[in-house]
């Protein structure tokens, strides 16, 4: 049977990427440090992916197993020898941690076989596979590096599926019916159900990141400020819906200008995604979607990059500035990153926080606009 190895046995791994490989006739070996999940995969050997919708629908995912990479590195290396694909869905920050082990597996593989393996990091990050590749290369000697050509292929990808936090006692996963997985390649690679291959990923990944991810984050931060619990509850407020749509029109204006995307088609894409977010069956919490705000406020991420790109292009960014200000006011006590941001703001103010976490000069026009809106939102909050 065809083999694939997937790093990350969480809800995205099981409910999205791993499920597609299983449906395509692959045995999926999940690699994770979550001992309970790994044990269940090896005991039960299957699970259900359930659709978040009114009509009951589920898919049984079979031919799965798991390896704990903290205790069984040798088994991971052996699994890499057998795999056609190596994928990840673990979060961009974890990529450097798994790279040394992947490097050891690939070094052994290229020394022993000419069989091809395709590496794809399925993360919410522009160029995630490039990032993973660099970390892998940093852990290979010159001989191993010279053997990669024609044997190991690295492809960037864009992924899109909403998978909310849910009960961890079961392997079953609740997911929204909609998904998109786009892979950048000109190679003729083995087919996987649901994988779309394109020659240029940039328009797809930025369209997704600056519509789906930006929109989701804006809803979460505005919802948190408004005292809402879930994303669908937040979108029951028409004022917030309008604010989200206007913000996404700003990111859309940049995308239209940069990639020549049709303006009417993109507005339809914006509206479609707002409707996706309204799905009450997802029961998605604003604190889950808004979590890890340091990453979301990164220079290349969903809030800051579209604002800086809009400024460079001479386009408006006032609604994005409002969203950034709302993110700075995300003071959820159980989120370590949120607390770190609040500490910088408490000591030095919001402009210093933007410099620290977003790389924005304190005297930049964007910073000034964000601070202005921050003060307005803070006054309303108090």
Short mmCIF file of C-alpha atoms in Angstrom, two decimals:
data_model
loop_
_atom_site.label_atom_id
_atom_site.label_comp_id
_atom_site.label_asym_id
_atom_site.label_seq_id
_atom_site.Cartn_x
_atom_site.Cartn_y
_atom_site.Cartn_z
CA UNK A 1 0.00 0.00 0.00
CA UNK A 2 1.17 3.57 -0.73
CA UNK A 3 2.60 5.29 2.34
CA UNK A 4 2.59 8.88 3.60
CA UNK A 5 3.99 10.33 6.82
CA UNK A 6 2.28 13.31 8.40
CA UNK A 7 3.71 15.38 11.26
CA UNK A 8 0.88 16.57 13.48
CA UNK A 9 -1.91 14.28 14.67
CA UNK A 10 -4.14 17.13 15.81
CA UNK A 11 -7.54 18.05 14.43
CA UNK A 12 -6.18 19.61 11.22
CA UNK A 13 -3.88 16.64 10.58
CA UNK A 14 -6.60 14.04 11.15
CA UNK A 15 -9.55 16.04 9.85
CA UNK A 16 -7.99 17.48 6.71
CA UNK A 17 -4.61 16.44 5.26
CA UNK A 18 -4.42 12.93 6.72
CA UNK A 19 -8.04 12.27 5.77
CA UNK A 20 -7.41 13.22 2.12
CA UNK A 21 -4.44 10.87 1.91
CA UNK A 22 -6.47 8.03 3.44
CA UNK A 23 -9.27 8.64 0.93
CA UNK A 24 -6.63 8.48 -1.82
CA UNK A 25 -5.54 4.95 -0.86
CA UNK A 26 -2.55 5.80 1.32
CA UNK A 27 -1.64 4.39 4.69
CA UNK A 28 -1.12 7.47 6.86
CA UNK A 29 1.50 7.40 9.63
CA UNK A 30 0.87 10.31 12.01
CA UNK A 31 3.83 11.63 14.00
CA UNK A 32 3.13 13.56 17.20
CA UNK A 33 4.19 13.94 20.83
CA UNK A 34 0.60 13.46 22.09
CA UNK A 35 0.95 9.97 23.51
CA UNK A 36 -2.79 9.49 24.09
CA UNK A 37 -3.68 10.32 20.48
CA UNK A 38 -0.87 8.14 19.10
CA UNK A 39 -1.96 5.19 21.26
CA UNK A 40 -5.57 5.55 20.14
CA UNK A 41 -4.55 5.65 16.47
CA UNK A 42 -2.64 2.40 16.92
CA UNK A 43 -5.45 0.76 18.90
CA UNK A 44 -8.48 1.88 16.90
CA UNK A 45 -6.84 2.17 13.44
CA UNK A 46 -9.70 4.38 12.22
CA UNK A 47 -11.79 7.44 13.09
CA UNK A 48 -14.61 9.53 11.66
CA UNK A 49 -14.49 12.97 10.08
CA UNK A 50 -17.86 14.62 10.73
CA UNK A 51 -19.25 17.55 8.76
CA UNK A 52 -20.37 20.66 10.66
CA UNK A 53 -23.78 21.05 9.03
CA UNK A 54 -27.48 20.43 9.69
CA UNK A 55 -27.57 17.12 7.80
CA UNK A 56 -25.55 14.37 9.47
CA UNK A 57 -22.63 13.27 7.32
CA UNK A 58 -19.36 11.57 8.21
CA UNK A 59 -16.48 9.81 6.49
CA UNK A 60 -14.63 6.87 8.06
CA UNK A 61 -10.86 7.27 7.79
CA UNK A 62 -8.94 3.99 7.81
CA UNK A 63 -5.37 2.75 7.27
CA UNK A 64 -3.87 5.01 9.93
CA UNK A 65 -1.25 4.56 12.62
CA UNK A 66 0.89 6.74 14.87
CA UNK A 67 4.43 7.24 16.14
CA UNK A 68 5.54 9.31 19.11
CA UNK A 69 8.56 11.21 17.80
CA UNK A 70 9.78 11.91 21.34
CA UNK A 71 10.22 8.21 22.16
CA UNK A 72 10.49 6.47 18.78
CA UNK A 73 12.74 8.50 16.50
CA UNK A 74 14.03 5.34 14.80
CA UNK A 75 10.47 4.40 13.78
CA UNK A 76 9.95 7.88 12.32
CA UNK A 77 13.15 7.56 10.27
CA UNK A 78 12.02 4.13 9.06
CA UNK A 79 8.60 5.51 8.07
CA UNK A 80 10.28 8.28 6.04
CA UNK A 81 12.05 5.53 4.06
CA UNK A 82 8.69 4.12 2.90
CA UNK A 83 6.76 7.34 2.27
CA UNK A 84 5.80 8.96 -1.03
CA UNK A 85 4.73 12.16 0.74
CA UNK A 86 5.91 13.88 3.92
CA UNK A 87 3.52 16.57 5.15
CA UNK A 88 3.08 18.72 8.24
CA UNK A 89 0.25 20.51 10.05
CA UNK A 90 1.85 21.40 13.36
CA UNK A 91 2.08 25.20 13.36
CA UNK A 92 4.89 27.22 11.76
CA UNK A 93 6.68 27.70 15.09
CA UNK A 94 7.21 23.95 15.47
CA UNK A 95 8.86 23.43 12.06
CA UNK A 96 12.40 24.12 13.36
CA UNK A 97 11.91 21.49 16.08
CA UNK A 98 11.01 18.64 13.76
CA UNK A 99 13.52 19.55 11.02
CA UNK A 100 16.52 17.70 12.56
CA UNK A 101 14.59 14.42 12.72
CA UNK A 102 13.25 14.83 9.19
CA UNK A 103 16.79 15.64 8.01
CA UNK A 104 18.09 12.39 9.50
CA UNK A 105 15.31 10.45 7.81
CA UNK A 106 15.90 12.07 4.43
CA UNK A 107 19.69 11.62 4.67
CA UNK A 108 19.24 7.89 5.23
CA UNK A 109 16.69 7.68 2.42
CA UNK A 110 18.70 9.47 -0.30
CA UNK A 111 21.75 7.36 0.56
CA UNK A 112 19.82 4.14 0.00
CA UNK A 113 17.23 4.77 -2.75
CA UNK A 114 16.44 6.94 -5.76
CA UNK A 115 12.70 6.83 -5.02
CA UNK A 116 11.12 10.28 -4.95
CA UNK A 117 9.55 11.84 -1.86
CA UNK A 118 7.49 15.03 -1.84
CA UNK A 119 7.66 17.35 1.20
CA UNK A 120 4.79 19.80 1.82
CA UNK A 121 4.30 21.95 4.92
CA UNK A 122 0.55 22.55 5.23
CA UNK A 123 0.68 25.58 7.51
CA UNK A 124 -0.95 29.01 7.68
CA UNK A 125 2.28 30.68 6.68
CA UNK A 126 3.55 32.09 3.39
CA UNK A 127 6.40 29.90 2.14
CA UNK A 128 6.09 27.39 5.00
CA UNK A 129 7.75 24.60 3.00
CA UNK A 130 10.64 26.92 2.10
CA UNK A 131 11.06 27.60 5.82
CA UNK A 132 11.00 23.89 6.65
CA UNK A 133 13.43 23.15 3.80
CA UNK A 134 15.94 25.69 5.12
CA UNK A 135 15.82 24.15 8.60
CA UNK A 136 16.28 20.67 7.09
CA UNK A 137 19.24 21.86 5.01
CA UNK A 138 20.82 23.35 8.13
CA UNK A 139 20.81 19.84 9.59
CA UNK A 140 22.31 17.99 6.59
CA UNK A 141 25.96 17.49 5.72
CA UNK A 142 27.25 18.38 2.26
CA UNK A 143 27.13 14.79 1.01
CA UNK A 144 23.45 14.41 1.91
CA UNK A 145 22.60 17.79 0.36
CA UNK A 146 24.24 16.74 -2.92
CA UNK A 147 22.03 13.64 -3.05
CA UNK A 148 18.69 15.45 -2.71
CA UNK A 149 18.34 16.55 -6.34
CA UNK A 150 15.83 14.45 -8.22
CA UNK A 151 14.93 12.54 -5.07
CA UNK A 152 13.45 15.05 -2.58
CA UNK A 153 11.01 17.70 -3.78
CA UNK A 154 9.78 20.61 -1.65
CA UNK A 155 6.46 22.25 -2.58
CA UNK A 156 4.79 25.25 -0.94
CA UNK A 157 1.06 25.03 -0.37
CA UNK A 158 -2.02 26.93 0.79
CA UNK A 159 -4.54 25.20 3.05
CA UNK A 160 -8.02 26.26 4.08
CA UNK A 161 -10.46 24.41 6.32
CA UNK A 162 -12.03 25.52 9.59
CA UNK A 163 -11.53 22.91 12.32
CA UNK A 164 -12.67 24.17 15.75
CA UNK A 165 -11.33 23.06 19.14
CA UNK A 166 -13.26 20.01 20.28
CA UNK A 167 -13.38 17.07 22.68
CA UNK A 168 -9.95 15.41 22.75
CA UNK A 169 -11.24 12.14 24.21
CA UNK A 170 -12.16 10.83 20.75
CA UNK A 171 -10.19 10.56 17.49
CA UNK A 172 -13.29 11.73 15.59
CA UNK A 173 -12.99 15.25 14.18
CA UNK A 174 -15.65 17.87 13.38
CA UNK A 175 -14.78 19.96 10.29
CA UNK A 176 -16.56 22.39 8.00
CA UNK A 177 -17.57 20.81 4.67
CA UNK A 178 -15.57 23.36 2.63
CA UNK A 179 -11.83 22.94 2.11
CA UNK A 180 -9.08 24.02 -0.26
CA UNK A 181 -5.57 22.59 -0.63
CA UNK A 182 -3.42 24.20 -3.33
CA UNK A 183 0.13 22.98 -4.04
CA UNK A 184 2.70 24.87 -6.11
CA UNK A 185 4.43 22.53 -8.55
CA UNK A 186 5.22 22.01 -12.21
CA UNK A 187 6.15 18.36 -11.53
CA UNK A 188 3.94 15.41 -12.43
CA UNK A 189 3.29 14.14 -8.91
CA UNK A 190 1.12 11.30 -7.53
CA UNK A 191 -2.48 12.44 -7.25
CA UNK A 192 -4.18 13.05 -3.92
CA UNK A 193 -7.93 13.57 -3.56
CA UNK A 194 -8.69 17.26 -3.07
CA UNK A 195 -5.19 18.52 -3.92
CA UNK A 196 -5.13 21.27 -6.56
CA UNK A 197 -1.81 21.89 -8.32
CA UNK A 198 -0.84 25.33 -9.66
CA UNK A 199 2.31 26.81 -11.17
CA UNK A 200 2.17 30.02 -9.11
CA UNK A 201 0.91 29.80 -5.55
CA UNK A 202 1.34 33.46 -4.55
CA UNK A 203 -2.13 34.68 -5.64
CA UNK A 204 -3.81 31.70 -3.94
CA UNK A 205 -1.93 31.86 -0.65
CA UNK A 206 -2.22 35.64 -0.29
CA UNK A 207 -5.90 35.58 -1.31
CA UNK A 208 -6.52 32.94 1.35
CA UNK A 209 -4.30 34.45 4.05
CA UNK A 210 -5.62 37.99 3.58
CA UNK A 211 -9.27 36.99 3.26
CA UNK A 212 -9.88 33.86 5.32
CA UNK A 213 -7.19 34.32 7.98
CA UNK A 214 -7.49 38.10 8.16
CA UNK A 215 -11.30 37.88 8.27
CA UNK A 216 -11.31 35.19 10.94
CA UNK A 217 -8.88 37.17 13.13
CA UNK A 218 -10.80 40.44 12.72
CA UNK A 219 -14.03 38.72 13.76
CA UNK A 220 -12.32 37.18 16.80
CA UNK A 221 -10.76 40.42 18.06
CA UNK A 222 -13.87 42.54 17.45
CA UNK A 223 -15.99 39.81 19.01
CA UNK A 224 -13.74 39.63 22.07
CA UNK A 225 -14.01 43.40 22.55
CA UNK A 226 -17.79 43.15 22.23
CA UNK A 227 -17.98 40.41 24.85
CA UNK A 228 -19.03 37.68 22.40
CA UNK A 229 -18.18 34.01 22.97
CA UNK A 230 -18.22 32.50 19.48
CA UNK A 231 -17.55 33.53 15.90
CA UNK A 232 -21.16 32.96 14.76
CA UNK A 233 -22.48 34.93 17.76
CA UNK A 234 -20.16 37.79 16.81
CA UNK A 235 -21.46 37.77 13.23
CA UNK A 236 -25.04 38.08 14.46
CA UNK A 237 -24.05 41.73 14.99
CA UNK A 238 -24.55 43.49 11.66
CA UNK A 239 -22.19 46.31 12.61
CA UNK A 240 -19.35 43.84 13.09
CA UNK A 241 -20.23 42.10 9.81
CA UNK A 242 -19.97 45.46 8.04
CA UNK A 243 -16.64 46.20 9.76
CA UNK A 244 -15.24 42.82 8.70
CA UNK A 245 -16.42 43.27 5.11
CA UNK A 246 -14.86 46.76 4.89
CA UNK A 247 -11.59 45.41 6.27
CA UNK A 248 -11.54 42.63 3.68
CA UNK A 249 -12.30 45.14 0.94
CA UNK A 250 -9.03 46.84 1.92
CA UNK A 251 -7.04 43.59 1.72
CA UNK A 252 -8.93 42.84 -1.50
CA UNK A 253 -7.91 46.15 -3.07
CA UNK A 254 -4.27 45.17 -2.59
CA UNK A 255 -4.86 41.68 -4.04
CA UNK A 256 -6.69 43.10 -7.06
CA UNK A 257 -3.86 45.55 -7.72
CA UNK A 258 -1.04 43.06 -7.09
CA UNK A 259 -2.37 40.01 -8.94
CA UNK A 260 -4.99 41.35 -11.32
CA UNK A 261 -7.76 39.42 -9.55
CA UNK A 262 -11.24 40.29 -10.82
CA UNK A 263 -12.76 42.76 -8.34
CA UNK A 264 -16.34 41.43 -8.53
CA UNK A 265 -15.19 37.82 -8.20
CA UNK A 266 -13.11 38.72 -5.18
CA UNK A 267 -16.01 40.52 -3.50
CA UNK A 268 -18.05 37.34 -4.01
CA UNK A 269 -15.17 35.38 -2.40
CA UNK A 270 -15.22 37.76 0.58
CA UNK A 271 -18.98 37.36 1.02
CA UNK A 272 -18.75 33.57 0.67
CA UNK A 273 -16.19 33.43 3.46
CA UNK A 274 -18.22 35.64 5.77
CA UNK A 275 -21.07 33.15 5.30
CA UNK A 276 -18.67 30.28 6.10
CA UNK A 277 -17.76 31.97 9.36
CA UNK A 278 -21.45 32.20 10.33
CA UNK A 279 -21.70 28.38 10.52
CA UNK A 280 -23.16 27.85 14.02
CA UNK A 281 -22.39 24.11 13.86
CA UNK A 282 -18.67 24.95 14.20
CA UNK A 283 -19.32 26.63 17.58
CA UNK A 284 -15.90 28.25 17.21
CA UNK A 285 -14.73 30.36 20.16
CA UNK A 286 -13.34 33.87 19.67
CA UNK A 287 -10.49 33.10 22.08
CA UNK A 288 -9.48 30.05 20.01
CA UNK A 289 -9.48 31.99 16.73
CA UNK A 290 -7.76 34.99 18.31
CA UNK A 291 -5.12 32.95 20.14
CA UNK A 292 -1.38 33.51 19.61
CA UNK A 293 -1.70 37.20 18.70
CA UNK A 294 2.08 37.71 18.47
CA UNK A 295 2.16 35.44 15.42
CA UNK A 296 -0.94 37.07 13.96
CA UNK A 297 0.67 40.50 14.41
CA UNK A 298 3.89 39.39 12.70
CA UNK A 299 5.32 41.58 9.87
CA UNK A 300 4.38 39.00 7.19
CA UNK A 301 1.12 37.81 8.68
CA UNK A 302 -2.60 38.46 8.18
CA UNK A 303 -2.95 41.94 9.72
CA UNK A 304 0.34 43.77 9.30
CA UNK A 305 1.42 42.68 5.82
CA UNK A 306 -1.81 43.73 4.05
CA UNK A 307 -1.65 47.07 5.86
CA UNK A 308 1.98 47.74 4.86
CA UNK A 309 1.32 46.55 1.30
CA UNK A 310 -1.76 48.78 1.06
CA UNK A 311 0.27 51.75 2.27
CA UNK A 312 3.02 51.07 -0.30
CA UNK A 313 0.39 50.86 -3.05
CA UNK A 314 -1.29 54.10 -1.95
CA UNK A 315 -4.43 52.23 -0.88
CA UNK A 316 -6.56 52.81 2.26
CA UNK A 317 -5.88 50.82 5.43
CA UNK A 318 -7.98 52.49 8.15
CA UNK A 319 -10.13 49.41 8.75
CA UNK A 320 -7.01 47.23 8.94
CA UNK A 321 -5.59 49.67 11.47
CA UNK A 322 -8.77 49.24 13.51
CA UNK A 323 -8.35 45.46 13.38
CA UNK A 324 -4.71 45.74 14.49
CA UNK A 325 -5.80 47.99 17.36
CA UNK A 326 -8.41 45.40 18.38
CA UNK A 327 -5.71 42.72 18.34
CA UNK A 328 -3.59 44.84 20.71
CA UNK A 329 -6.59 44.94 23.07
CA UNK A 330 -6.91 41.14 23.12
CA UNK A 331 -6.06 40.64 26.80
CA UNK A 332 -7.32 37.08 27.28
CA UNK A 333 -5.57 35.96 30.53
CA UNK A 334 -5.10 32.33 29.43
CA UNK A 335 -3.18 33.29 26.27
CA UNK A 336 0.54 33.68 27.01
CA UNK A 337 1.20 35.71 23.86
CA UNK A 338 -1.67 38.07 24.67
CA UNK A 339 -0.23 38.61 28.13
CA UNK A 340 3.22 39.27 26.69
CA UNK A 341 1.78 41.97 24.42
CA UNK A 342 -0.15 43.52 27.32
CA UNK A 343 3.03 43.70 29.39
CA UNK A 344 4.85 45.65 26.65
CA UNK A 345 1.85 47.98 26.26
CA UNK A 346 1.68 48.50 30.03
CA UNK A 347 5.37 49.39 30.21
CA UNK A 348 5.90 51.28 26.95
CA UNK A 349 2.59 51.80 25.11
CA UNK A 350 0.96 50.42 21.94
CA UNK A 351 3.49 52.02 19.54
CA UNK A 352 6.31 50.15 21.28
CA UNK A 353 4.30 46.92 21.03
CA UNK A 354 3.93 47.40 17.26
CA UNK A 355 7.66 47.99 16.95
CA UNK A 356 8.45 44.92 19.06
CA UNK A 357 6.02 42.43 17.53
CA UNK A 358 5.23 43.86 14.07
CA UNK A 359 8.45 45.59 13.11
CA UNK A 360 6.67 48.90 12.52
CA UNK A 361 8.60 52.10 13.28
CA UNK A 362 6.96 54.03 16.10
CA UNK A 363 6.68 57.14 13.91
CA UNK A 364 5.20 55.36 10.87
CA UNK A 365 1.82 56.46 9.51
CA UNK A 366 0.39 52.99 10.11
CA UNK A 367 1.51 53.02 13.74
CA UNK A 368 0.03 56.49 14.28
CA UNK A 369 -3.31 55.37 12.80
CA UNK A 370 -3.36 52.16 14.86
CA UNK A 371 -2.57 54.06 18.07
CA UNK A 372 -5.33 56.57 17.32
CA UNK A 373 -7.84 53.75 16.85
CA UNK A 374 -6.46 51.85 19.84
CA UNK A 375 -7.17 54.83 22.09
CA UNK A 376 -10.70 55.14 20.70
CA UNK A 377 -11.43 51.41 21.20
CA UNK A 378 -9.90 51.45 24.67
CA UNK A 379 -12.08 54.40 25.67
CA UNK A 380 -15.17 52.56 24.40
CA UNK A 381 -14.10 49.45 26.29
CA UNK A 382 -13.68 51.35 29.54
#
